[in-house]
Coordinates of C-alpha atoms in Angstrom, one line a residue:
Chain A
X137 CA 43.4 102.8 45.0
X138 CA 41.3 105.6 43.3
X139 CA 37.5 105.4 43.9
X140 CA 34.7 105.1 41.9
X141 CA 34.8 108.2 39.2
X142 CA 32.0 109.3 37.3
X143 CA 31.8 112.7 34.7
X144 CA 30.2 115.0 34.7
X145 CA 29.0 115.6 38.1
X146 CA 26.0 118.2 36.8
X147 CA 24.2 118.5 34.1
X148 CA 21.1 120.1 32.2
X149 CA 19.7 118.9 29.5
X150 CA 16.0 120.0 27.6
X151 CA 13.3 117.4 27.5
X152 CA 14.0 115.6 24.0
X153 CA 17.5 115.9 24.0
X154 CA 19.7 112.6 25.2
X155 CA 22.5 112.1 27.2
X156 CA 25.4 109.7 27.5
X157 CA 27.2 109.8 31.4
X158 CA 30.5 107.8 32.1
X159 CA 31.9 106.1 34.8
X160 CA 35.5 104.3 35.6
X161 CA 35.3 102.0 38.1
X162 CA 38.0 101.3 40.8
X163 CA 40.9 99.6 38.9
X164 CA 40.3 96.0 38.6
X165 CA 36.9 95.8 39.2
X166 CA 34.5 94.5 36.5
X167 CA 31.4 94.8 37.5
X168 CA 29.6 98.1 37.4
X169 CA 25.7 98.9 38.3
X170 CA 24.0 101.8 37.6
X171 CA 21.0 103.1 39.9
X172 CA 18.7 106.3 39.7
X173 CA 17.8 108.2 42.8
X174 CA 14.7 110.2 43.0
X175 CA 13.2 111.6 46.3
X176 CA 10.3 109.9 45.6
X177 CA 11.7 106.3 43.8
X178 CA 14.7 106.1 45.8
X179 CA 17.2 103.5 44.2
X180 CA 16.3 102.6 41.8
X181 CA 18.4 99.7 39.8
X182 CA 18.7 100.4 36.0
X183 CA 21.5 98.0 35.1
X184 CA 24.9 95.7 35.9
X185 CA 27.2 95.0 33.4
X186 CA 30.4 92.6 34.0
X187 CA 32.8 92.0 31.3
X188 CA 31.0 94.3 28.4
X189 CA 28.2 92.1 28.8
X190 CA 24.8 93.2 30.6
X191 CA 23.7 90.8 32.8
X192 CA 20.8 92.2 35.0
X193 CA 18.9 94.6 33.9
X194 CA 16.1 96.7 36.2
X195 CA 12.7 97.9 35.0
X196 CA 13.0 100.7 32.9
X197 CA 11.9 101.6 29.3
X198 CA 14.2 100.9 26.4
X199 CA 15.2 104.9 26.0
X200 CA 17.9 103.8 29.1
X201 CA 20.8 101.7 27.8
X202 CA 24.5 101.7 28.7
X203 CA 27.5 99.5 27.8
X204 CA 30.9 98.9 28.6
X205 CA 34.3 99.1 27.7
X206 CA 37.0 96.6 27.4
X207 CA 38.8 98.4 30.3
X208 CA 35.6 97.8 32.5
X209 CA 34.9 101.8 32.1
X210 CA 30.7 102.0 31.1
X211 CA 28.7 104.7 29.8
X212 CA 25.2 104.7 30.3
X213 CA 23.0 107.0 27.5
X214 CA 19.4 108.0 27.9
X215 CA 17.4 109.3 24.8
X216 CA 14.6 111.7 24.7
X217 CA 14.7 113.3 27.5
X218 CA 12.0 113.6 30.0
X219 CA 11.2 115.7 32.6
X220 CA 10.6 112.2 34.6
X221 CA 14.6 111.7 34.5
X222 CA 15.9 114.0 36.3
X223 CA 17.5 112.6 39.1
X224 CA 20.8 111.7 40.1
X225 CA 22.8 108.5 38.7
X226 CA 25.0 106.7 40.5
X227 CA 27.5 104.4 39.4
X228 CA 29.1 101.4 41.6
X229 CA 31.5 99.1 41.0
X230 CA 32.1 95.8 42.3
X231 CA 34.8 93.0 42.2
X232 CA 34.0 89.7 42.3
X233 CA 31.8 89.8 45.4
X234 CA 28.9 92.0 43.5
X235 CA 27.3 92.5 46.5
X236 CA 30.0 94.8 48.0
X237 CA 29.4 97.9 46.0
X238 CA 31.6 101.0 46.3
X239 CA 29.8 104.0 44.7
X240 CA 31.0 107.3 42.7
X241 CA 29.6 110.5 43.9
X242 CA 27.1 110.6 41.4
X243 CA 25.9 112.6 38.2
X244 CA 23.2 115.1 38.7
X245 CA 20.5 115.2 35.5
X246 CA 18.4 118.3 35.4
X247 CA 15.7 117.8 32.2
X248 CA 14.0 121.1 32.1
Chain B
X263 CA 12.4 87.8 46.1
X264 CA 14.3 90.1 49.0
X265 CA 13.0 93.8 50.1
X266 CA 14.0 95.8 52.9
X267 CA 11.9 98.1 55.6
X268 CA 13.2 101.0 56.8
X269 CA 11.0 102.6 59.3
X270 CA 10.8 106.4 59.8
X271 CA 11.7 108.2 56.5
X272 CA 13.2 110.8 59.2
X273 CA 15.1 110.4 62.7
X274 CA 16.0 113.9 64.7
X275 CA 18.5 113.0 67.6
X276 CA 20.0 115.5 70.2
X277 CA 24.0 115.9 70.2
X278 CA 25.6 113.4 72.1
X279 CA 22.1 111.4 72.0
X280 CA 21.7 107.3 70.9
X281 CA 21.2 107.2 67.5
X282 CA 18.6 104.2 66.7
X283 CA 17.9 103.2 62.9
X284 CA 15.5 100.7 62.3
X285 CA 15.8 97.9 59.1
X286 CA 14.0 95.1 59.1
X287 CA 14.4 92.3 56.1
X288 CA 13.1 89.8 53.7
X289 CA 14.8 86.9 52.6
X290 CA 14.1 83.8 51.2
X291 CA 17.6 82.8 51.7
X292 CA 20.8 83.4 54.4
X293 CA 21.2 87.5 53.4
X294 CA 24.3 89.6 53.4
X295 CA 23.0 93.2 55.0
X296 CA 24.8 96.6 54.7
X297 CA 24.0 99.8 55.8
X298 CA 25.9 102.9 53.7
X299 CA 25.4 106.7 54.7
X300 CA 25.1 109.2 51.8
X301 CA 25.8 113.0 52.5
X302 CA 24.4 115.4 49.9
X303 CA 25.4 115.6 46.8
X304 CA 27.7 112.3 47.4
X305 CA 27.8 108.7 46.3
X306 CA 27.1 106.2 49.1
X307 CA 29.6 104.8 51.4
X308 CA 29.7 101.8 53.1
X309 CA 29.4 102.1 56.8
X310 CA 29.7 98.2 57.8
X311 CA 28.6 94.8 56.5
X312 CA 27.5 91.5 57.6
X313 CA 27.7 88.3 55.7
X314 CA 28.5 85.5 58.2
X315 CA 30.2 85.3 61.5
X316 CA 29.5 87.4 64.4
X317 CA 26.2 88.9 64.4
X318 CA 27.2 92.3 65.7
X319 CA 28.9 94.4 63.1
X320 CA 31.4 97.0 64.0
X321 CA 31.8 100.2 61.6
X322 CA 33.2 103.3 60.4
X323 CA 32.5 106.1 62.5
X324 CA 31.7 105.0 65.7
X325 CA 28.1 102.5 64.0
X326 CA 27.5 99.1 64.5
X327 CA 24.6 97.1 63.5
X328 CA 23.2 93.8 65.0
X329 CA 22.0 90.9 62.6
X330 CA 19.3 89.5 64.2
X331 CA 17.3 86.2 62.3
X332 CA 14.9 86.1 64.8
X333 CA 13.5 89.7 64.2
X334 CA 14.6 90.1 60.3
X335 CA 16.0 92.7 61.4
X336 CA 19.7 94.8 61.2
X337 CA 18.9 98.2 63.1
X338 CA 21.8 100.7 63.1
X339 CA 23.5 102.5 66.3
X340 CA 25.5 104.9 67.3
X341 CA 25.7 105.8 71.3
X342 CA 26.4 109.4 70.9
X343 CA 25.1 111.5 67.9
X344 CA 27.5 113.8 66.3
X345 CA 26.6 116.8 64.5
X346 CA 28.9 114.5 61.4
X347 CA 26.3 112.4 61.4
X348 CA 23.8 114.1 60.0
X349 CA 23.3 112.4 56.7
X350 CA 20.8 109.7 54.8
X351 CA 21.6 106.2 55.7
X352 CA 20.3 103.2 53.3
X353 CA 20.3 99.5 54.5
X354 CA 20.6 97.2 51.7
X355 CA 20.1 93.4 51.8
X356 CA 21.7 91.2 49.2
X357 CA 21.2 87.1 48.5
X358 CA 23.5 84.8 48.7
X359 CA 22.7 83.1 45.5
X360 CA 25.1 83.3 42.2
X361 CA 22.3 84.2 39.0
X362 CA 25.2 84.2 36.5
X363 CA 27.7 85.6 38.7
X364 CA 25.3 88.5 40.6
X365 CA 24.3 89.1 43.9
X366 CA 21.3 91.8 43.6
X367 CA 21.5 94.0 46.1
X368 CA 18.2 95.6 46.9
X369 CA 17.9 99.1 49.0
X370 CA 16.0 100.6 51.5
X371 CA 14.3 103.9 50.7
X372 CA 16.3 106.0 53.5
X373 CA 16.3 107.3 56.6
X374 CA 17.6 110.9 56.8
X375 CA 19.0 111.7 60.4
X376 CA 18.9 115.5 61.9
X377 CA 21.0 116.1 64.6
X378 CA 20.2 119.0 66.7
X379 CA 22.3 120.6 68.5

């Protein structure tokens, strides 16, 4: 089975600006979490979504949103942009045992 | 409410030396533990798991792990330290309980192990 894919890898964005990142989780899983890792946070849990519905959602303002797709694929968006987010988002997904997570390698967000 | 203890942010081992992570855990319910290992740059990766059964976890790469209830604790080891290993290694703790079909899984902040040659 293919892993956990997420796109892009890197980016850089200006403070203000949003941005959407995607992952695709391993085929036939339908849960997908998001988390944001910061040397100084660590993991952080943003949000899990099963079925195009969210079901948990962590602690972070309302500028951080995502959704998903009918073929379990999610997007997650983040609108203006600050310096704050830069970090790197990871993306797992899960089957129906959501506490065994298999992780993509991550996108890197660089808000300058 | 469940939170996990990793002590010693950073662990420097000699080649061919016991590796020794510590994680200790709190749960107000039976937990499922996990340690993963994250290289730069990458995703994490699941080294090994426990959820019921034996109490000491065999994983990739040479790691096991040892669930003790006693202690709250789930401390990584390896008996001889690659230079591989060198890498960030999260333990994770996860309820057992079913809030709309989700098991929150709740992370360590990291220990990153050097390995000197």
């Amino acid at each position: 089975k293919a892993g956990v894919t997420q796109t892009p890898r890197y980016l850089i964005k200006t403070r203000g600006q949003q941005v959407t990142l995607s992952c695709s989780p391993i085929s036939g899983h339908r849960s997908v979490s998001w988390y944001q890792q910061t040397p100084g946070q660590g993991l952080q849990f943003l949000f899990e979504y099963f079925s195009e519905t969210q079901r948990n959602k962590g602690n972070f303002p309302g500028r951080f949103s995502g959704r998903q797709f009918s073929n379990s694929r999610s997007e997650m968006n983040v609108s203006t942009l600050e310096l704050g987010d830069s970090a790197l988002y990871l993306c797992a997904s899960s089957g129906l045992a959501t506490y065994e997570q298999y992780f993509g390698p991550g996108t890197r967000l660089t808000v300058t | 409410a469940q939170s996990v203890t990793q002590l010693g942010s950073h662990v420097s081992v000699s080649e061919g030396a016991l590796v020794l992570l510590r994680c200790n855990y709190s749960s107000s319910v039976p937990p499922y533990l996990f340690w993963y290992v994250q290289y730069p740059n990458q995703g994490l990766q699941l080294l090994l798991k426990y959820t019921t059964g034996a109490t000491l976890v065999k994983g990739i790469n040479g790691f096991e792990a040892e669930f003790k209830k006693s202690e709250t604790s789930f401390h990584l080891t390896k008996p001889s330290a690659h230079m591989s290993d060198a890498a960030e290694y999260f333990c994770a703790v996860s309820d057992r309980g079913n809030s709309g079909g989700y098991q929150k899984v709740t992370f360590g902040t990291g220990t990153k192990l050097q390995v000197i040659p």
